[in-house]
Short mmCIF file of C-alpha atoms in Angstrom, two decimals:
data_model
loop_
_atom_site.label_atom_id
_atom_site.label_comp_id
_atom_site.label_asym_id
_atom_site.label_seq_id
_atom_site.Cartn_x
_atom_site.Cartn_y
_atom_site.Cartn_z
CA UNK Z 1 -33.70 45.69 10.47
CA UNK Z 2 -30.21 45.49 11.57
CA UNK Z 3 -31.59 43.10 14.29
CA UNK Z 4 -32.67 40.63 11.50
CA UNK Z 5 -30.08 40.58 9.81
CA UNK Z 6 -27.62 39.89 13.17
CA UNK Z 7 -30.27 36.89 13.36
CA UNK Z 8 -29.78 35.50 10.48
CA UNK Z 9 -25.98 35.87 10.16
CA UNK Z 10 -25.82 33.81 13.97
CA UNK Z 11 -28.55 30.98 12.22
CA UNK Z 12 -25.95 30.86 9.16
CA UNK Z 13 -23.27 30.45 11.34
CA UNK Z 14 -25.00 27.88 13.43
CA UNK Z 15 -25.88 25.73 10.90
CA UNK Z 16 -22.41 25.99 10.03
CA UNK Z 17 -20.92 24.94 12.48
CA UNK Z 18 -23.42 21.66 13.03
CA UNK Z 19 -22.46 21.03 9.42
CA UNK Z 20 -18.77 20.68 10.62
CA UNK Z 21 -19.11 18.96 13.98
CA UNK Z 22 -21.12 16.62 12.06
CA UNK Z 23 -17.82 16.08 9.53
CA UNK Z 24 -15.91 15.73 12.28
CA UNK Z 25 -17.75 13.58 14.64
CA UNK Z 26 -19.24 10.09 13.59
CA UNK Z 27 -23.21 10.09 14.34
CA UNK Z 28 -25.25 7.19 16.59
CA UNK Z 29 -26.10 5.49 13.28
CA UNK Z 30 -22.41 5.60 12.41
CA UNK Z 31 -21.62 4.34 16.08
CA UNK Z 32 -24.22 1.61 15.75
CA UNK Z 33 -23.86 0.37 12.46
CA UNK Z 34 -19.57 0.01 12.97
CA UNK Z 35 -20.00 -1.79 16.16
CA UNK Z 36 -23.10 -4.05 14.57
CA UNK Z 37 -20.28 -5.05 11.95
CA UNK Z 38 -17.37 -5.49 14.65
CA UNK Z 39 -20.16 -8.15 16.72
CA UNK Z 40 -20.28 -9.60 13.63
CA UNK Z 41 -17.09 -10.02 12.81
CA UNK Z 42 -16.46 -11.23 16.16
CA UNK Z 43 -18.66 -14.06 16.86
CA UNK Z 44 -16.42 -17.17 16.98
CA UNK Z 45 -17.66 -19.28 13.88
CA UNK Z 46 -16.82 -15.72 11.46
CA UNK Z 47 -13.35 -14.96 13.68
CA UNK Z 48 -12.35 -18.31 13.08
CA UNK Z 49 -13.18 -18.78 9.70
CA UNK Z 50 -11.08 -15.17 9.36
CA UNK Z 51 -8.39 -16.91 10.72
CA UNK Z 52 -8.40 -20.25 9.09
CA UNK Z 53 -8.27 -18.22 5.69
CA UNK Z 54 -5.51 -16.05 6.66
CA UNK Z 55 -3.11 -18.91 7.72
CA UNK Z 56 -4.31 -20.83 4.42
CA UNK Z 57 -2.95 -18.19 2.38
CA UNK Z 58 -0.01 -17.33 5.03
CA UNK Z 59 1.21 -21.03 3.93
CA UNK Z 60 0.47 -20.56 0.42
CA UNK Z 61 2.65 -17.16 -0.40
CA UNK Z 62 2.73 -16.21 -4.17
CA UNK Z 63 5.07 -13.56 -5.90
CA UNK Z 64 3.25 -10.58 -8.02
CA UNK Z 65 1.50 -12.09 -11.06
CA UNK Z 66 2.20 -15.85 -10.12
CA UNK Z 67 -1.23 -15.64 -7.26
CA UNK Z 68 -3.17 -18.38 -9.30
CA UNK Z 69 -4.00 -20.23 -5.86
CA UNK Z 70 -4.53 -17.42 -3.69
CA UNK Z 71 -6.70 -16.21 -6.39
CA UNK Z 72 -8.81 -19.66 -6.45
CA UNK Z 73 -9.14 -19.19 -3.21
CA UNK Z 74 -10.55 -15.85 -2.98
CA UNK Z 75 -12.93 -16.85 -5.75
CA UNK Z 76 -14.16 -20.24 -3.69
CA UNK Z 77 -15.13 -18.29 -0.99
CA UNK Z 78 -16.59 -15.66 -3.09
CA UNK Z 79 -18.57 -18.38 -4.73
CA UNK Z 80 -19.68 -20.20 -1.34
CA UNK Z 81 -21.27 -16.62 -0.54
CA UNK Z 82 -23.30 -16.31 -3.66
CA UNK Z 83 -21.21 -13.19 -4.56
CA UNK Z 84 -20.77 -12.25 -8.46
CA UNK Z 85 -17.41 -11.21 -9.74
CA UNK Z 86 -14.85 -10.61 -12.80
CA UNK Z 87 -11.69 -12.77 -13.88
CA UNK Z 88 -9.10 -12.78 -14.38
CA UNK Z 89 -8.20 -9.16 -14.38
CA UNK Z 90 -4.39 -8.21 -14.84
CA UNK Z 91 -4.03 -11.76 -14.69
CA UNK Z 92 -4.78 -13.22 -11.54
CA UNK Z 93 -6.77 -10.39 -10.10
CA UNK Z 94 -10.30 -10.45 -9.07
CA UNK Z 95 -13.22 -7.63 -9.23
CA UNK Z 96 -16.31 -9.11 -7.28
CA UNK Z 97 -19.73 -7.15 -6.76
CA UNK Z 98 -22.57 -6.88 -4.08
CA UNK Z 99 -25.24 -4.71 -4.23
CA UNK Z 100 -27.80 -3.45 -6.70
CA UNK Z 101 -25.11 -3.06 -9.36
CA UNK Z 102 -26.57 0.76 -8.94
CA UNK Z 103 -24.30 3.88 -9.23
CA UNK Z 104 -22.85 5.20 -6.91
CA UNK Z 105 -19.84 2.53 -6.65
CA UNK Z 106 -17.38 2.25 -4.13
CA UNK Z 107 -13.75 0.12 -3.75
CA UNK Z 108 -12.19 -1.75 -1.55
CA UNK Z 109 -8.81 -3.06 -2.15
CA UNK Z 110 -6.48 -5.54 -1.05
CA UNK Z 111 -3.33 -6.99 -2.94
CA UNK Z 112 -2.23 -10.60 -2.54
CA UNK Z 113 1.10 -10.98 -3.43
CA UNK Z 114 3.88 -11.82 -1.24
CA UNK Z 115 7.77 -11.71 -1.04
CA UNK Z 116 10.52 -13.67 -2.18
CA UNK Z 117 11.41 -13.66 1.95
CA UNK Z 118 12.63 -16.75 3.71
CA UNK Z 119 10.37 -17.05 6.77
CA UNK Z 120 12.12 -17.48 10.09
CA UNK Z 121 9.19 -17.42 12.27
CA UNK Z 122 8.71 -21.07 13.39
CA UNK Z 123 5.21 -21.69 13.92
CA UNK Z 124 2.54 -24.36 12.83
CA UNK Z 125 1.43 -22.33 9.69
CA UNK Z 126 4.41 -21.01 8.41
CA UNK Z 127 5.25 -20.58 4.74
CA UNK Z 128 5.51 -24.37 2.58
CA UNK Z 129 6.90 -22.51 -0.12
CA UNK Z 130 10.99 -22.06 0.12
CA UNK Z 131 11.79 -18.50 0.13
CA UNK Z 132 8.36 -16.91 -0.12
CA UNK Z 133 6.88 -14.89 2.45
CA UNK Z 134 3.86 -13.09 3.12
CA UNK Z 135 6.12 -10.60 5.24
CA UNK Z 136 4.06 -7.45 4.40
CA UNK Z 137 0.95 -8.78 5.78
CA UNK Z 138 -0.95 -9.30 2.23
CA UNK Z 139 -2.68 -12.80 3.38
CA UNK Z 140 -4.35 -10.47 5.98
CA UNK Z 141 -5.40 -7.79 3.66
CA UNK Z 142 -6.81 -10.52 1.67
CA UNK Z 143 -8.35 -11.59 4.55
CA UNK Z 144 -10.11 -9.01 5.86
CA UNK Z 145 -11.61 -8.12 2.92
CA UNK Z 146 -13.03 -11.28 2.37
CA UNK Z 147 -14.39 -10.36 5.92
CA UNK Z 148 -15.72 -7.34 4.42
CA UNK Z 149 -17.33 -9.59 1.70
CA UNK Z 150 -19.09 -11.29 4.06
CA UNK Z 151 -20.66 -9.11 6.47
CA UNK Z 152 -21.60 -6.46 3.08
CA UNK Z 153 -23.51 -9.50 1.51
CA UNK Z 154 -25.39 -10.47 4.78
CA UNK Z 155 -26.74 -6.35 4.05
CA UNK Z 156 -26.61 -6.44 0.05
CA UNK Z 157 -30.15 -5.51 -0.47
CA UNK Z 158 -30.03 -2.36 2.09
CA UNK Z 159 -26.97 -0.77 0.31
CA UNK Z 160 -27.92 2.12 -1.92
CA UNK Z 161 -25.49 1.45 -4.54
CA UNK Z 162 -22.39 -0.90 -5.18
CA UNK Z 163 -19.48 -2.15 -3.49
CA UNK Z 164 -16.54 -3.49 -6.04
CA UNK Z 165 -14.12 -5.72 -3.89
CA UNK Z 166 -10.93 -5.36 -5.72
CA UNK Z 167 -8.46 -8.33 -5.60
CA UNK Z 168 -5.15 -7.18 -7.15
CA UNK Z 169 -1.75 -8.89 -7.77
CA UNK Z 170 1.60 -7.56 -8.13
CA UNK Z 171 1.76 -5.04 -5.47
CA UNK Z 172 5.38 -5.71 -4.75
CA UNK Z 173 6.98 -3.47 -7.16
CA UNK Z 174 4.84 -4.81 -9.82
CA UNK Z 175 2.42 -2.24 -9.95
CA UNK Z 176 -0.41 -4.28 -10.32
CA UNK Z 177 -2.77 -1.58 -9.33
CA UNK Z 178 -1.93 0.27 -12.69
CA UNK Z 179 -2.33 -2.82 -14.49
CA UNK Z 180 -5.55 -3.29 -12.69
CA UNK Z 181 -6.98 0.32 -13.77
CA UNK Z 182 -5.99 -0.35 -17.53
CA UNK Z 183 -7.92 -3.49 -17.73
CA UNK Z 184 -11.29 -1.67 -16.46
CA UNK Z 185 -11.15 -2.57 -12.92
CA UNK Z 186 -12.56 0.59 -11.19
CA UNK Z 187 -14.15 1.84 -13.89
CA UNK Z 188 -17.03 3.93 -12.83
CA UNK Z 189 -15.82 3.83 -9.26
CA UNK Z 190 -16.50 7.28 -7.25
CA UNK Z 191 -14.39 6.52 -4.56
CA UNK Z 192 -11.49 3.75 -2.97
CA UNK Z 193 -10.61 2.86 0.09
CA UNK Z 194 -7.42 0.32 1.40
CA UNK Z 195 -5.82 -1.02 4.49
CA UNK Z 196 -2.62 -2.20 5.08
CA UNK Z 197 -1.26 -3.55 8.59
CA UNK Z 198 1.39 -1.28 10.22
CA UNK Z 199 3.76 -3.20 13.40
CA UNK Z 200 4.22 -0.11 14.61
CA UNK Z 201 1.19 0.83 15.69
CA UNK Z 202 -0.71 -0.80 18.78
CA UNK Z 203 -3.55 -3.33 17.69
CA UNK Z 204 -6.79 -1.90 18.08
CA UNK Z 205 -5.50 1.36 16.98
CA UNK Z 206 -5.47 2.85 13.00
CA UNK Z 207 -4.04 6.04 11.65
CA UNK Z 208 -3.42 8.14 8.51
CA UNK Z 209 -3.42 11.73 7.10
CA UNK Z 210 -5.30 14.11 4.92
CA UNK Z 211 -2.93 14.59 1.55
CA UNK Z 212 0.08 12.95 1.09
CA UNK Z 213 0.80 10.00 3.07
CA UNK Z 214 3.57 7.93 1.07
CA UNK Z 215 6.14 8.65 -1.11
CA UNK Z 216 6.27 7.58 -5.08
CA UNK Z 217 9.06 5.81 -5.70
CA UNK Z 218 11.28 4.45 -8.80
CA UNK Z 219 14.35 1.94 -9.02
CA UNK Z 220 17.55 2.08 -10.73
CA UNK Z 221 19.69 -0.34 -12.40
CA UNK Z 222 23.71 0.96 -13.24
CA UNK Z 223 26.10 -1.41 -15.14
CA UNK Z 224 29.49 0.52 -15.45
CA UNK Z 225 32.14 -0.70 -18.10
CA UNK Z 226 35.52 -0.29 -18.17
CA UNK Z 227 38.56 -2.25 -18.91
CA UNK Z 228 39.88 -4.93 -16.71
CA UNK Z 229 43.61 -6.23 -15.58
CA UNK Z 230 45.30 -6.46 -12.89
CA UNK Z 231 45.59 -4.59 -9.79
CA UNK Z 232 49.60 -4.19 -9.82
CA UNK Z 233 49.11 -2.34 -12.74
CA UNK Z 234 46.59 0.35 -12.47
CA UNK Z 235 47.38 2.59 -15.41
CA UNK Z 236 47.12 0.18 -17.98
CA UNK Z 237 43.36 -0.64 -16.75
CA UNK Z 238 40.34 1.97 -16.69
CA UNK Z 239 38.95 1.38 -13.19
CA UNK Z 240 34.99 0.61 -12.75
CA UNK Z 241 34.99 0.31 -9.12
CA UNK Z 242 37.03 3.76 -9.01
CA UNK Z 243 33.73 5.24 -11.39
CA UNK Z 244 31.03 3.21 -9.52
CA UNK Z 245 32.66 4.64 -5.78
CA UNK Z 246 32.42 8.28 -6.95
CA UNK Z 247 29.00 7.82 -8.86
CA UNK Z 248 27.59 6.69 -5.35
CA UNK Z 249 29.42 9.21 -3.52
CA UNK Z 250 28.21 12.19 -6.29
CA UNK Z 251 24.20 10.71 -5.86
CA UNK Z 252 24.36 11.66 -2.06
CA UNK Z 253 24.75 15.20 -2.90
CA UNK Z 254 21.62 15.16 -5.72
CA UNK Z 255 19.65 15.17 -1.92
CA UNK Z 256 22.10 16.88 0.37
CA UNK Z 257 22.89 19.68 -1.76
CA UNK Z 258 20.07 20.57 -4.48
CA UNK Z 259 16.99 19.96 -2.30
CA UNK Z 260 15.12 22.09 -0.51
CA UNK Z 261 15.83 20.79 3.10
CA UNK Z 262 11.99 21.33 3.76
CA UNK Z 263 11.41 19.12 1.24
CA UNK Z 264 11.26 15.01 1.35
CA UNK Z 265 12.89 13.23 -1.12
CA UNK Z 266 15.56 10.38 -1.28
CA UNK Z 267 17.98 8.53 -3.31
CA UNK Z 268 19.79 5.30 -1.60
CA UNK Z 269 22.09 2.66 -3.14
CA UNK Z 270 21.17 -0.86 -2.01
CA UNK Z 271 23.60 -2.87 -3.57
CA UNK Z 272 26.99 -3.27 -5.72
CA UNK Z 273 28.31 -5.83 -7.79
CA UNK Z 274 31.65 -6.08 -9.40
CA UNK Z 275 34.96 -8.12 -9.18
CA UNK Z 276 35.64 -11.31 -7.60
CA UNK Z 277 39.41 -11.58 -6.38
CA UNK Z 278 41.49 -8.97 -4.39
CA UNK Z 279 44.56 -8.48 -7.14
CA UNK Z 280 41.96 -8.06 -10.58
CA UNK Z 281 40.40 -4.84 -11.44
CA UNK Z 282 37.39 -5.83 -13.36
CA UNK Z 283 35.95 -5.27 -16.64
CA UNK Z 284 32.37 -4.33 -15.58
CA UNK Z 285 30.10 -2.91 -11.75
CA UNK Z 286 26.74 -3.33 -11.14
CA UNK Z 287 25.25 -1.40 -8.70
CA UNK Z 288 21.60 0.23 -8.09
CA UNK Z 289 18.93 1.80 -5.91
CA UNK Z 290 15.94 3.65 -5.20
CA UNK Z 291 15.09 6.99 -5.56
CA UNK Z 292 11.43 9.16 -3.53
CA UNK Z 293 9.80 11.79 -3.47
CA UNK Z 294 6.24 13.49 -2.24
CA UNK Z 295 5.70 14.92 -5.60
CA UNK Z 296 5.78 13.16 -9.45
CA UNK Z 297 8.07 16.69 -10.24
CA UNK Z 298 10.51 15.81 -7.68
CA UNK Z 299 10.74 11.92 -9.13
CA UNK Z 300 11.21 13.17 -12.29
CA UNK Z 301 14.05 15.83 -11.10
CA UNK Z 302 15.32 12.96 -9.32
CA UNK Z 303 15.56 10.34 -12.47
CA UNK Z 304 17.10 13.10 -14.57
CA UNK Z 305 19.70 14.24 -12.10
CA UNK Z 306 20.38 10.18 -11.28
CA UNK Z 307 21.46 10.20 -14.77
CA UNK Z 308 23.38 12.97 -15.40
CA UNK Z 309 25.54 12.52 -12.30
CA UNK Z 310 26.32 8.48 -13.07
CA UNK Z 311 27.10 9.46 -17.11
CA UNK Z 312 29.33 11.84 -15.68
CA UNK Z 313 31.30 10.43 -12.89
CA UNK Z 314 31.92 7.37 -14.87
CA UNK Z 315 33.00 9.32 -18.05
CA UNK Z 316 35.62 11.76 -15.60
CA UNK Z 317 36.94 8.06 -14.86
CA UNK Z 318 37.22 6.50 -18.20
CA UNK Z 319 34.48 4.41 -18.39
CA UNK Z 320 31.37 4.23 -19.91
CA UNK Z 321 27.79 3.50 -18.05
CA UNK Z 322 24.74 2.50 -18.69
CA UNK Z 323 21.35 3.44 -16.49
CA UNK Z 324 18.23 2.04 -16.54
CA UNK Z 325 14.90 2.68 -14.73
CA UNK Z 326 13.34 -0.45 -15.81
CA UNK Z 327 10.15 1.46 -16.41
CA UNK Z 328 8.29 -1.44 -18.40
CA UNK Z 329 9.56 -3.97 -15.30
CA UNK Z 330 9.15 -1.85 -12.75
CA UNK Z 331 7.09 0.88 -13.34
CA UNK Z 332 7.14 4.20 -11.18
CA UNK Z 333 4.88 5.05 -8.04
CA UNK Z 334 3.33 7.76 -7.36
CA UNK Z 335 3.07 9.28 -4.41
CA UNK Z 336 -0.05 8.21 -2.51
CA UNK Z 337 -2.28 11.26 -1.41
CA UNK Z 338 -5.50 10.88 0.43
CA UNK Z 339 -8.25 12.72 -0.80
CA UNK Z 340 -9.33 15.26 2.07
CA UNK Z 341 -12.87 14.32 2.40
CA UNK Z 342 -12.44 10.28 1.91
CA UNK Z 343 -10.39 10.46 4.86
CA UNK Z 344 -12.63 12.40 7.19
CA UNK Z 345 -15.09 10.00 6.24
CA UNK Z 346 -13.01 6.62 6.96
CA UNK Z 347 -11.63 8.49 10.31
CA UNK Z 348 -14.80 9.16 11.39
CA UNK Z 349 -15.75 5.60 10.85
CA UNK Z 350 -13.15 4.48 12.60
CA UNK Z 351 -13.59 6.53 15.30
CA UNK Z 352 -17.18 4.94 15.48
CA UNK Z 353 -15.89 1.71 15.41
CA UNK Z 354 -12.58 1.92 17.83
CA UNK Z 355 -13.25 5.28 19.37
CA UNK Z 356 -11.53 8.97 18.48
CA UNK Z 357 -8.39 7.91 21.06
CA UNK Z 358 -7.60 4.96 19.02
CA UNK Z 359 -7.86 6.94 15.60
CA UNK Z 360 -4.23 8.38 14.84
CA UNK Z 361 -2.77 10.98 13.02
CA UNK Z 362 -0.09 8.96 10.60
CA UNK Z 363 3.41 10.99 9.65
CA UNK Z 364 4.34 10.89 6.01
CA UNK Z 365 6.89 8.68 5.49
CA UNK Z 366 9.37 7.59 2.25
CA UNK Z 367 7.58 3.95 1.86
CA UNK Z 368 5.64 3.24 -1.45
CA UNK Z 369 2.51 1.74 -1.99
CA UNK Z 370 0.80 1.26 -5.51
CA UNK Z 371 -2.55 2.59 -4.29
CA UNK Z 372 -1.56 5.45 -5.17
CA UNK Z 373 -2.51 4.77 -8.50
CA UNK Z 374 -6.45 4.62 -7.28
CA UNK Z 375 -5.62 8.25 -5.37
CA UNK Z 376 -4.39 9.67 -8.87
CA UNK Z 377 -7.20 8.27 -10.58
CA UNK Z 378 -10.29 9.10 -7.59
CA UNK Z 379 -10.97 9.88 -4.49
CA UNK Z 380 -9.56 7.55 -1.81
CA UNK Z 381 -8.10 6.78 1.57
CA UNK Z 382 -5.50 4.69 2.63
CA UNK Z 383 -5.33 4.16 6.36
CA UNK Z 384 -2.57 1.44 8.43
CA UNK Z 385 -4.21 -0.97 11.21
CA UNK Z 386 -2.02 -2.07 13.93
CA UNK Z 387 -0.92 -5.16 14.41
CA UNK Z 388 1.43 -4.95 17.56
CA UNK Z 389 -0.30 -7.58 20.46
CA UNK Z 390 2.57 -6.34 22.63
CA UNK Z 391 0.73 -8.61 25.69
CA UNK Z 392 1.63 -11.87 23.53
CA UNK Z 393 4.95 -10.45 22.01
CA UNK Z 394 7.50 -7.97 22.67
CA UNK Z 395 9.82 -8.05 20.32
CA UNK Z 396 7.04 -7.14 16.91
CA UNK Z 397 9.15 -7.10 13.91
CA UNK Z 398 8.51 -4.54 10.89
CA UNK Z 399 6.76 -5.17 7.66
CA UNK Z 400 9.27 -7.03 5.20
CA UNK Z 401 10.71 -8.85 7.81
CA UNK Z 402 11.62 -12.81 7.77
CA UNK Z 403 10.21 -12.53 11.58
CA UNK Z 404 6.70 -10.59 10.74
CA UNK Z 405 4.02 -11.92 13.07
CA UNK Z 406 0.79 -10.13 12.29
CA UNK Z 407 -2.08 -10.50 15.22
CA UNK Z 408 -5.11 -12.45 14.30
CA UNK Z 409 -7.24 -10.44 16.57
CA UNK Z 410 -7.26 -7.73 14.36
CA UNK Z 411 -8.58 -9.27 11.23
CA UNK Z 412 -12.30 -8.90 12.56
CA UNK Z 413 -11.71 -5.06 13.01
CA UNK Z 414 -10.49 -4.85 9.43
CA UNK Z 415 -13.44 -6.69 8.17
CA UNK Z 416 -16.28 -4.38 9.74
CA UNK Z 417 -13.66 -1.10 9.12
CA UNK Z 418 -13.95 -2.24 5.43
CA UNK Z 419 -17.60 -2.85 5.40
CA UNK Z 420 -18.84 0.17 7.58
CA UNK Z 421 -16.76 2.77 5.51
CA UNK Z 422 -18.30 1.43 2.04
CA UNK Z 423 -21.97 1.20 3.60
CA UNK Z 424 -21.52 4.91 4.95
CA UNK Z 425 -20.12 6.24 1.79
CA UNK Z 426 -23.11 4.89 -0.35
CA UNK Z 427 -25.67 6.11 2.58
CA UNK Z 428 -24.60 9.56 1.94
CA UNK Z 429 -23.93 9.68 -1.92
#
């Protein structure tokens, strides 16, 4: 008896542990079906036409909520593949569908908006529109998921289920994800994921993490008042710039000296505004910032504290101030957590596709992303795909940059990463 049941204790545990090596370990069918979609992607007519759309929209750049052409675009070559989809959807934003229209559904997202960036890169496709740029690589998110498109309707009627391709503006501090979930967007959806190109990372290579990933984020806006005259005669004046220096200095410590040092979160000024000769002490400041965290207690710890200390530091000097969060503007981010199993699943796609050496573990760092409004809302994964061709350039510039250069090369691996991670998800749901 006691025989039997050692037996059947070591066939549990077997079976077990198959279970998690196949978790952890993409299958042949996985292997196959990735590289299938990379040869695909690859073949010169589709890498070309990836390109020729990239640097159509690269020329084109749009700010959040203004993407009418990029969005005619997308929907022209949606149409010229005899793919259905919704608009306009928080605006410009598009929602397109292939499949049976089934359950189970599955995103994939890319936003289109771009910067209000000068571009300093000279080349033959650089930006026609003064002071926009599509420096954070949106023209090739847009790109490879119209890659995706592609290679997902050449297999539409072997998917068990739906893929939703969502389109979204305003990215940029615009939350246009949020405005995209309100309108109905990814209703229904079981499960998300998005891409974004990273310079730092070698191309060929992708990475992320399990949990969080990127910080949420909110901005501030500070307009201290005081009384103005001039600078011979201090005492008959009530200093702003005096308040606004010792509000700035006082914000520093919110981090420094309530925060648990094992614990991420940031506040940083980015600019101040106030006065405009040497002798004249003026009658207003302007200054304002950012403030992170990993969790939506510490933003909210953060905005309070922001306040308090501002209020405070302009009142000890006499003045009166006024701080905004611009939360109808610029609404806060979350912080961007990957669900656990949606990223074994994309890494072990990936790892089909590129191999486990070029599959990375990502550190969590204080950038934003409005994804994270998908990851509150479902499951998803949000990985980074290098972009860093250090044989053809050595001196790869970071994302929101007026010198971005994003290799071409990789816009067929983002296409078949896309299409292989929403095929697999719907083969085993």
């Amino acid at each position: 008896m006691e025989f039997l049941r050692v037996l059947f204790l070591s066939l549990v545990l077997l079976t077990i542990t198959s279970r998690v090596r196949a978790l952890d370990n993409p299958s042949s069918d996985l292997r196959e079906l990735s590289r299938e979609l990379f040869d695909s992607a690859s073949e010169p007519e589709f890498s070309d036409w990836l390109v020729r759309i990239r640097r159509r929209i690269h020329e084109n750049p749009e700010l959040g909520f203004e993407e009418f052409e990029t969005s005619q675009l997308i929907r022209s070559e949606l149409d010229s593949l005899g793919i259905e989809y919704t608009w306009p959807i928080a605006k410009t934003g598009v929602v397109a569908s292939i499949g049976s229209g089934a359950q189970p559904w599955f995103g994939l997202r890319a936003d289109m908006d771009a910067l209000p960036i000068q571009e300093m890169v000279e080349w033959e496709h650089k930006s026609k529109n003064k002071g926009k740029m599509h420096a954070c690589g949106h023209d090739a998110h847009v790109t490879m998921l119209l890659g995706a498109a592609k290679l997902l309707q050449a297999k539409r009627n072997k998917l068990k289920g739906t893929v939703k391709l969502v389109f979204q503006p305003g990215e940029e501090g615009f939350a246009g994800a949020y405005h995209m979930i309100q309108e109905g967007a990814v209703d229904n959806v079981e499960g998300i994921f998005g891409l974004h190109v990273e310079p730092n990372l070698p191309s060929g290579v992708i990475a992320s993490r399990p949990g969080p990933i990127l910080a949420g984020a909110g901005r501030f806006s500070v307009v201290i008042e005081g009384k103005g005259g001039h600078g011979a005669a201090p005492h008959l004046t009530r200093d702003p710039i005096l308040a606004a220096s010792s509000a700035i200095l006082a914000l520093q410590q919110i981090v420094s000296r309530e925060t648990d040092p094992l614990e991420a979160r940031v506040v940083s000024v980015g600019f101040i505004d106030g006065g405009k000769a040497e002798n004249v002490i003026p009658q207003t400041v302007r200054f304002g910032g950012t403030f992170r965290s990993m969790t939506t207690q510490g933003l909210l710890y953060l905005q309070q504290r922001i306040k308090e200390v501002v209020e405070m530091q302009a009142s000890v000097n006499r003045c009166a101030a006024k701080v905004d969060f611009m939360i109808e503007d610029k609404r806060f981010y979350p912080a961007t957590v990957n669900d656990e199993t949606m990223y074994k699943h994309a890494k072990r796609v990936g790892e089909g596709l590129l191999g486990g050496e070029n599959v990375h573990l990502f550190p969590m760092i204080m950038a934003a992303e409005d994804f994270s409004f998908y990851s509150e809302k479902m499951p998803a994964a949000f990985f980074l795909i290098g972009i860093n061709n250090k044989s053809s350039r050595s001196d790869v510039k970071g994302l929101h940059s007026p010198f971005l250069v994003v290799d071409e090369e990789v816009l067929p691996i983002g296409a078949a990463l896309h299409a292989a991670v929403a095929i697999s998800f719907l083969d085993n749901h």
